[in-house]
Tab-separated table of C-alpha atoms and ligand atoms in Angstrom:
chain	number	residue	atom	x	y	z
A	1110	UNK	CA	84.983	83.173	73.698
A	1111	UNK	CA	84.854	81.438	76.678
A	1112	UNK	CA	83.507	82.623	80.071
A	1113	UNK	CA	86.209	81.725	82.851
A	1114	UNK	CA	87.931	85.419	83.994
A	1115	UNK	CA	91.272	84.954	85.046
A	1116	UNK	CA	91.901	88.461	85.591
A	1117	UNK	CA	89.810	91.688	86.356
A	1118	UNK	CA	88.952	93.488	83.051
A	1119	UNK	CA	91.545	96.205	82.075
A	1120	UNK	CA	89.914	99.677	82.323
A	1121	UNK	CA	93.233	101.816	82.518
A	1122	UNK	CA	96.161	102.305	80.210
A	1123	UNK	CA	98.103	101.359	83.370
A	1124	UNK	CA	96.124	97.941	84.035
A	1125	UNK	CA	97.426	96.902	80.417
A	1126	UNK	CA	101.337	97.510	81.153
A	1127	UNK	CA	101.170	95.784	84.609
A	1128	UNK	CA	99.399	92.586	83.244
A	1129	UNK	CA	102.260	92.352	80.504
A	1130	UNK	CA	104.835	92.668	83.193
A	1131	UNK	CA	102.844	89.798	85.160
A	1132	UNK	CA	102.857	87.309	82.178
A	1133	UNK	CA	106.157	87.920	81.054
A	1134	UNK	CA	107.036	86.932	84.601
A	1135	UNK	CA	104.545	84.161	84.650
A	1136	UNK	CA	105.734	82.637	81.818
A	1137	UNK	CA	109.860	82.639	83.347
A	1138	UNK	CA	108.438	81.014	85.832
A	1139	UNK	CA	106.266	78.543	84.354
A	1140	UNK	CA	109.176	77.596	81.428
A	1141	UNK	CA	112.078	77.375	84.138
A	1142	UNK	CA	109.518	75.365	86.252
A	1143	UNK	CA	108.776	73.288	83.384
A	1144	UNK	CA	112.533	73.026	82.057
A	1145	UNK	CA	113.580	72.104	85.411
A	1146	UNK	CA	111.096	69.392	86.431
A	1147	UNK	CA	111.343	67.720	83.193
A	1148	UNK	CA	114.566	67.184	83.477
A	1149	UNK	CA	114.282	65.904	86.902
A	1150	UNK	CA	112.447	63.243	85.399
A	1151	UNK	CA	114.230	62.250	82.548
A	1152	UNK	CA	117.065	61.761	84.478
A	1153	UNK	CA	115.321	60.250	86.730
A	1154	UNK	CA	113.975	57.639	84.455
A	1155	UNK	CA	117.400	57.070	82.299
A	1156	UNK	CA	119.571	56.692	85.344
A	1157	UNK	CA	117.640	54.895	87.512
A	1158	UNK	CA	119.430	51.645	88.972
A	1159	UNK	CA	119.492	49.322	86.823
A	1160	UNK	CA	119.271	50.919	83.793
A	1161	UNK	CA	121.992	50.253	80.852
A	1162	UNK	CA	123.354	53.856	80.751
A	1163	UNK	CA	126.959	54.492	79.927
A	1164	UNK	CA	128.286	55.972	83.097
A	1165	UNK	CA	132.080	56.118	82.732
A	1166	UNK	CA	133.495	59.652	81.768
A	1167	UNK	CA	130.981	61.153	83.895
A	1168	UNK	CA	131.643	65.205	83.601
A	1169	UNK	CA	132.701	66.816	86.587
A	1170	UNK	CA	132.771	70.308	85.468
A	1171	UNK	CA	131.397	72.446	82.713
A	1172	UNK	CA	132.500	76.213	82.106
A	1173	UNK	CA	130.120	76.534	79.176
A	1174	UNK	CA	126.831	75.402	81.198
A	1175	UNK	CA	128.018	77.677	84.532
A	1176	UNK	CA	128.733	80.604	82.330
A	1177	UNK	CA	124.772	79.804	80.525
A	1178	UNK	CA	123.235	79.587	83.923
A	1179	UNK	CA	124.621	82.309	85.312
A	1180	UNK	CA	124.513	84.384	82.281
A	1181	UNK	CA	120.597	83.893	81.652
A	1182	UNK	CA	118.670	84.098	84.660
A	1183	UNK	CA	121.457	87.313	85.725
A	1184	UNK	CA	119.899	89.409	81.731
A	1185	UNK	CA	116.214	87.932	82.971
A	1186	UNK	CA	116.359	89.288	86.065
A	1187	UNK	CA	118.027	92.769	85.162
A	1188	UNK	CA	115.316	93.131	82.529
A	1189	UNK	CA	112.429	92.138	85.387
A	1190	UNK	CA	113.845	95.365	87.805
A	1191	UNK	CA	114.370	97.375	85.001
A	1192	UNK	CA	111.150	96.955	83.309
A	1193	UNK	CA	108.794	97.006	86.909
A	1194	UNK	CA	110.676	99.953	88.105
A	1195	UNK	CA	109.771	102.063	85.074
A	1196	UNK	CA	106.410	100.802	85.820
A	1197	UNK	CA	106.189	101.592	89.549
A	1198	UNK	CA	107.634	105.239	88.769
A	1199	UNK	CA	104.398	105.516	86.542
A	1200	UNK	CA	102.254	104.176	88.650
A	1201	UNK	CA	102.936	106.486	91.733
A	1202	UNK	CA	103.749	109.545	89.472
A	1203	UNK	CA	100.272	111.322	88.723
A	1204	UNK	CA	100.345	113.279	85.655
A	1205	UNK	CA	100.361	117.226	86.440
A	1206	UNK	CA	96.836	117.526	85.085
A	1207	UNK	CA	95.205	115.310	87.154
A	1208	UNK	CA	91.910	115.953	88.948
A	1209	UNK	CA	92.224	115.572	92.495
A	1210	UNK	CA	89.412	113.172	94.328
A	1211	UNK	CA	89.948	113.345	98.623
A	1212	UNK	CA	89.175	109.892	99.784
A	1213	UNK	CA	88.501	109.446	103.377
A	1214	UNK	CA	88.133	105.880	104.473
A	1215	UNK	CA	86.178	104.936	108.123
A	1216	UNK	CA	84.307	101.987	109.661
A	1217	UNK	CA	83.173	100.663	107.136
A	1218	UNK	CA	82.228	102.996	104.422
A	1219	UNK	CA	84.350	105.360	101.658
A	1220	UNK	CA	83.569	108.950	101.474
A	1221	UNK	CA	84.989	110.670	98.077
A	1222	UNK	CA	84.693	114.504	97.644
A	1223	UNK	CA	85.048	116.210	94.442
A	1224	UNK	CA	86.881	119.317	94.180
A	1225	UNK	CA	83.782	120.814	92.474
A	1226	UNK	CA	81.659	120.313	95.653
A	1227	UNK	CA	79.974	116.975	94.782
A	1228	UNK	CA	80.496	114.196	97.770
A	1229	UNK	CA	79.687	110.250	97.373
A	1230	UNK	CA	80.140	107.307	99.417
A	1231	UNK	CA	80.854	103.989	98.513
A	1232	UNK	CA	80.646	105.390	95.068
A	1233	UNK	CA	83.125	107.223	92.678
A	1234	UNK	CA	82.216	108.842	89.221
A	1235	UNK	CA	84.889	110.029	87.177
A	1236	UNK	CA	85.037	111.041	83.616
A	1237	UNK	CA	86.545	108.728	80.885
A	1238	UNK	CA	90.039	109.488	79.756
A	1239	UNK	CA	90.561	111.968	82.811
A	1240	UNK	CA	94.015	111.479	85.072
A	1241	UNK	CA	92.200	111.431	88.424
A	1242	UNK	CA	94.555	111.526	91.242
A	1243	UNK	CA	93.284	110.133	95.043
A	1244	UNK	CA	94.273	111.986	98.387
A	1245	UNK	CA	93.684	109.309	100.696
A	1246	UNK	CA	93.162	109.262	104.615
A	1247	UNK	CA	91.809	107.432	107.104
A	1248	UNK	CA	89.550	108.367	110.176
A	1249	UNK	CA	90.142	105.181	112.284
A	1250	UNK	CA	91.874	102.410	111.558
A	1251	UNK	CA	94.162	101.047	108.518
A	1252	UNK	CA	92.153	100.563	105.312
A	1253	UNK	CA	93.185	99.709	101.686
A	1254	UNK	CA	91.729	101.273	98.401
A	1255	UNK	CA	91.188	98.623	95.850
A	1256	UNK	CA	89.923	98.394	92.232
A	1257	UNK	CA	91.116	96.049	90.178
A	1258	UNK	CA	90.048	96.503	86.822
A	1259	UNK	CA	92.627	99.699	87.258
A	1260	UNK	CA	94.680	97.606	88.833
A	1261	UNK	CA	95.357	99.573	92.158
A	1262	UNK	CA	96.088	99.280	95.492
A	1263	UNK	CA	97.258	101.732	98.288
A	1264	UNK	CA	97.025	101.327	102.167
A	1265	UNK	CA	94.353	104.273	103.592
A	1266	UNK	CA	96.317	105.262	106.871
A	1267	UNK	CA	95.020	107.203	109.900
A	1268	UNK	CA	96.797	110.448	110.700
A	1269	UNK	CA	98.699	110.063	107.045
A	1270	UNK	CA	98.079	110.891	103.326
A	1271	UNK	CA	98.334	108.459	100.611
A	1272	UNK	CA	97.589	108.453	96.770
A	1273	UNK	CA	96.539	106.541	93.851
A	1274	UNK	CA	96.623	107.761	90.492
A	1275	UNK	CA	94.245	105.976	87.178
A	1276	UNK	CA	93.285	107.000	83.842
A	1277	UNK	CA	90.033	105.072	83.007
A	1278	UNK	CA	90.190	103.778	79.443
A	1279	UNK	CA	86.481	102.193	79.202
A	1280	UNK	CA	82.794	103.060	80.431
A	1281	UNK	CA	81.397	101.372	82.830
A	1282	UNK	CA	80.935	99.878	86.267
A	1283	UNK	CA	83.915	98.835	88.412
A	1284	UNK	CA	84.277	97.385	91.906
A	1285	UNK	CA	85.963	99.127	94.499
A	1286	UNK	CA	86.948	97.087	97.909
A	1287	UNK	CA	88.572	97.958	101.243
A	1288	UNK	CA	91.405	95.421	100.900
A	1289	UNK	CA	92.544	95.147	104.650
A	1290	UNK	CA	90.812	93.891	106.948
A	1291	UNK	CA	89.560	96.361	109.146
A	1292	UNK	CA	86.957	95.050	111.812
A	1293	UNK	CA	83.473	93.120	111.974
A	1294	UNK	CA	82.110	95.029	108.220
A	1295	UNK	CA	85.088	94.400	106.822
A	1296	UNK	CA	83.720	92.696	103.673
A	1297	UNK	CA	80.897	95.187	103.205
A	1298	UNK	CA	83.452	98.131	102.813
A	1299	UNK	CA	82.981	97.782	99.249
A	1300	UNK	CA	81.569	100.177	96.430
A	1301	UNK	CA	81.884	101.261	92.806
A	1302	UNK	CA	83.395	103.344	90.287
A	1303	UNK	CA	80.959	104.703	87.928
A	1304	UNK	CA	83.726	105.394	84.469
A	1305	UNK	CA	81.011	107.864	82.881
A	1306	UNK	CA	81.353	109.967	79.471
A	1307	UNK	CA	83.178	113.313	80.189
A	1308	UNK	CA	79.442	114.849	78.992
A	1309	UNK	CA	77.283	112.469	81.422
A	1310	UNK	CA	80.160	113.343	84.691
A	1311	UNK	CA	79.260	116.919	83.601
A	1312	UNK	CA	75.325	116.903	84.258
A	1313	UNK	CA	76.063	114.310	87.056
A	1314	UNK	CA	78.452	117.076	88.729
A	1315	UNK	CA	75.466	119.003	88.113
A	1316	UNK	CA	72.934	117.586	88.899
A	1317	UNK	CA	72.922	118.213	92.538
A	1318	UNK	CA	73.037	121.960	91.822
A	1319	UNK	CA	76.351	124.005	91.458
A	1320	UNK	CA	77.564	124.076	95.317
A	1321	UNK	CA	80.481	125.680	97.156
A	1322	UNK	CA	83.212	123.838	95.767
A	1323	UNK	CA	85.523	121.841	97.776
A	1324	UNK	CA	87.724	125.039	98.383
A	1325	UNK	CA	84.775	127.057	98.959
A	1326	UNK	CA	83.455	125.108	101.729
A	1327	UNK	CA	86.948	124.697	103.074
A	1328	UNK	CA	87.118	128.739	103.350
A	1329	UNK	CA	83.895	128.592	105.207
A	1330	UNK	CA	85.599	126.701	107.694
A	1331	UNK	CA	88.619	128.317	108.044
A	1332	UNK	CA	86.176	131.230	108.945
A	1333	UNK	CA	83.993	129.120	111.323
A	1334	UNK	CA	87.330	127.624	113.259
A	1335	UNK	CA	89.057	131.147	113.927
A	1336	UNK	CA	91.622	130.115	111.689
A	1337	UNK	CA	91.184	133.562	109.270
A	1338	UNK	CA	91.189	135.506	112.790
A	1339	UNK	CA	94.870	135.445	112.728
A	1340	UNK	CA	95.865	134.070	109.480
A	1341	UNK	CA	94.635	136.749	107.468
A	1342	UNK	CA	96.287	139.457	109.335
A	1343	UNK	CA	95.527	140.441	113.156
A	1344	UNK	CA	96.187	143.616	114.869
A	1345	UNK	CA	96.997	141.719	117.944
A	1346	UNK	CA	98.515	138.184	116.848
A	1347	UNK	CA	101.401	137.830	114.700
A	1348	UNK	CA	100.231	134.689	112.451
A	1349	UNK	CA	102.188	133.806	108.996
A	1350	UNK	CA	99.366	134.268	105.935
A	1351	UNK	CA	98.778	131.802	104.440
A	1352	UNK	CA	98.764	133.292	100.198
A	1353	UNK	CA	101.109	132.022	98.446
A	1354	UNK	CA	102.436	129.275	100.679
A	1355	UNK	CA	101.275	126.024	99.066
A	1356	UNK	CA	103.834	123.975	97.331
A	1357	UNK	CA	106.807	126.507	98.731
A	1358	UNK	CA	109.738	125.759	100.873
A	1359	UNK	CA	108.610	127.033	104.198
A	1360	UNK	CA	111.708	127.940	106.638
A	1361	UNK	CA	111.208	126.210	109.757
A	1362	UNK	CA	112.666	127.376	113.237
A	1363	UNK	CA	114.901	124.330	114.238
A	1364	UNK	CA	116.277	125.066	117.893
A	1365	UNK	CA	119.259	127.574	116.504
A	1366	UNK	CA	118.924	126.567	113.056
A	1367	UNK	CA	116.501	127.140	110.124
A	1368	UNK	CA	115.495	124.277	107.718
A	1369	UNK	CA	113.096	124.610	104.811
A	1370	UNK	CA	110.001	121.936	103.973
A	1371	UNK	CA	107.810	121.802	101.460
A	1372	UNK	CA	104.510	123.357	102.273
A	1373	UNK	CA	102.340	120.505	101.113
A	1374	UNK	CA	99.034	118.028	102.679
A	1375	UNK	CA	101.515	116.827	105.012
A	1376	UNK	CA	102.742	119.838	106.157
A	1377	UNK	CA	99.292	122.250	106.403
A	1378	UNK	CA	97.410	118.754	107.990
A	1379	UNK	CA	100.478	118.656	111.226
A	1380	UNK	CA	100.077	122.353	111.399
A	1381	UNK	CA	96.746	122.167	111.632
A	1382	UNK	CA	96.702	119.397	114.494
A	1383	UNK	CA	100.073	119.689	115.728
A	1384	UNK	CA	100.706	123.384	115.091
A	1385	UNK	CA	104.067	123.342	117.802
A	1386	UNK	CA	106.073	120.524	115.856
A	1387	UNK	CA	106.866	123.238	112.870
A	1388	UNK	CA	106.911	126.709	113.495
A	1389	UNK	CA	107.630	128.847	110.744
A	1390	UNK	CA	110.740	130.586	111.792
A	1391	UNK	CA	110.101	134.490	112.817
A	1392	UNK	CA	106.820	133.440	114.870
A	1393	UNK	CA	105.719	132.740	117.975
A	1394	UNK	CA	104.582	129.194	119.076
A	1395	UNK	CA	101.245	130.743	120.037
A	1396	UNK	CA	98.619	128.641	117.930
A	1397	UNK	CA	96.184	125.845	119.634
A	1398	UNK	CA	95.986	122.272	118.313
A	1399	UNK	CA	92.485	122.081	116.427
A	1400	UNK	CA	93.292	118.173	116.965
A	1401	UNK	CA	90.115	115.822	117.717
A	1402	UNK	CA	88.142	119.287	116.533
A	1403	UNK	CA	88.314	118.907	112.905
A	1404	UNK	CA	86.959	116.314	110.503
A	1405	UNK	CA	89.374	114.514	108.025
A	1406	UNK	CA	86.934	115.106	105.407
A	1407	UNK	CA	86.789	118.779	106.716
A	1408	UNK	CA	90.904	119.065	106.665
A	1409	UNK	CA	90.735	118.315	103.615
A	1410	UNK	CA	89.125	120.604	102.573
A	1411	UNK	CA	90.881	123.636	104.475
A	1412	UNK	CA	93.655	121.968	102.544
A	1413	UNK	CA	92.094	122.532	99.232
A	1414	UNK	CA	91.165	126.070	100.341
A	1415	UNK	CA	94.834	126.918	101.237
A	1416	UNK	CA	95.532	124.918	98.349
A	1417	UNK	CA	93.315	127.465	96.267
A	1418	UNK	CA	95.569	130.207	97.473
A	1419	UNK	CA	98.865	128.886	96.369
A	1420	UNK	CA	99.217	131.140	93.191
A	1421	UNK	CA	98.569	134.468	95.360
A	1422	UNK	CA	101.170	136.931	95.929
A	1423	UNK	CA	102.489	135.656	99.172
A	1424	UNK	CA	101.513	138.489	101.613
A	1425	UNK	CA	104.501	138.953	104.616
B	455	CUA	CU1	88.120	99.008	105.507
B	455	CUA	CU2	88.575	96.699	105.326
């Protein structure tokens, strides 16, 4: 029709929904702005001085009108919470299918790792119609994960894990940007998603050759960094395994008490680094901080790797 983009196209399910919720507010706004400067100036103009107005009688008080302005703007702003709420819960609540995509953000460039193997930066293919699900990180300092034809947006913290979830709806190319400003290359922190035919992201998974996976090549380095020494039983050091342990309540020595926490990134990421904040209870604070040693891309995949071995038989 008319070339003049207001907004970003709208290449999720989820892009649709949150543009309604924007012009539905939008238009409150712009009717109670209109309503209210309009009459601003017509009673400006009909009671300025002067003017032949009757202006005995004047009301001092109207039950009716207070009731109506309270009344209104109380149901349009009940509906605005309830209706952005529901949306929010979607938006940060990944569907149980999802693929998962690590995303590891650093001066100034994204690196995205597929759990199949397959590694990009600055550049993300997914497959269309496919819940993909980001585990974000950062390796320096705070970055922010933007595309907005999905219409998403999530801080990329050092030393914490954050996610995004989209469903792309259309092929094609999107823009991805780093969103906060992080230092001198701020502005060239910026990439694209590549929304490909589930077909097409097969033979570009492919293409590269069929490598370890993302689990795979976080085994090999839970070999390489002694981890599997102890963690996959020891003669000589008592070290919990590790099958099994994913996604469980883990009971945690607290002083005299036990607590449980879930067993999730968070958790195997601080025991990794921090292994003395959380020891599981029954074990001996006896393992070495692997922090400064180990890559975030690299965690993350000895993540995915332990991750791989949550539906084991938990070994004691
Ligand atoms: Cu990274 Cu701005």
């Amino acid at each position: 029709m008319w070339d003049f983009p207001l907004f970003p196209e709208q290449a999720t399910a989820n892009a649709q929904k949150l543009d309604a919720l924007m012009l539905f507010e939008v238009g409150i706004l712009v009717f109670f702005t209109t309503l209210i400067f309009t009459l601003i100036l017509v009673f400006c103009l009909r009671f300025r001085r002067g003017s032949k107005v009757d202006r005995s009688n004047a009301p001092t008080h109207s039950q009716a009108l207070e009731v109506i302005w309270i009344a209104i703007p109380a149901i349009l702003s009940a509906v605005m919470f309830i209706w952005s709420m529901q949306l929010f819960y979607e938006l940060y609540d990944p569907p149980a299918d999802a693929a998962e995509i690590s995303v590891v953000g650093k001066q100034w460039m994204w690196y995205l790792q597929h759990p199949q193997g397959r590694s990009e930066t600055n550049e993300l293919h997914v497959p269309l119609g496919q819940a993909v699900k980001l585990n974000m990180t950062s390796q320096d300092v705070i970055h922010s994960f933007f595309i907005p034809a999905f219409r998403i947006k999530q801080d990329v913290l050092p030393g914490r894990y954050t996610s995004l979830w989209f469903q792309p709806t259309k092929v094609g190319k999107f823009d991805l940007f780093c969103a906060e400003y992080c230092g001198t290359n701020h502005s060239i922190m910026i990439g694209t998603v590549h929304v490909m035919e589930p077909a097409d992201y097969e033979a570009w998974l492919a293409a590269k050759g069929v490598g370890p996976s993302q689990a795979e090549e976080g085994e090999r380095l839970f070999v390489q960094h002694h981890c599997a020494g102890c963690h996959r039983g020891s003669q000589t050091v008592h070290a919990p395994r590790l099958e099994g342990v994913y996604g469980k309540p883990v009971p945690i020595q607290d002083g005299e008490n036990i607590r449980f926490i879930q067993a999730d990134d968070r958790y195997i990421r601080d025991s990794i680094l921090e292994p003395r904040s959380e020891v599981v209870a029954g074990y001996e604070p006896l393992m070495p901080s692997y922090k400064d040693q180990i890559s975030e891309q690299d965690l993350l995949k000895i993540i995915a790797y332990i991750k791989s071995l949550a539906n084991q038989e938990p070994i004691q």
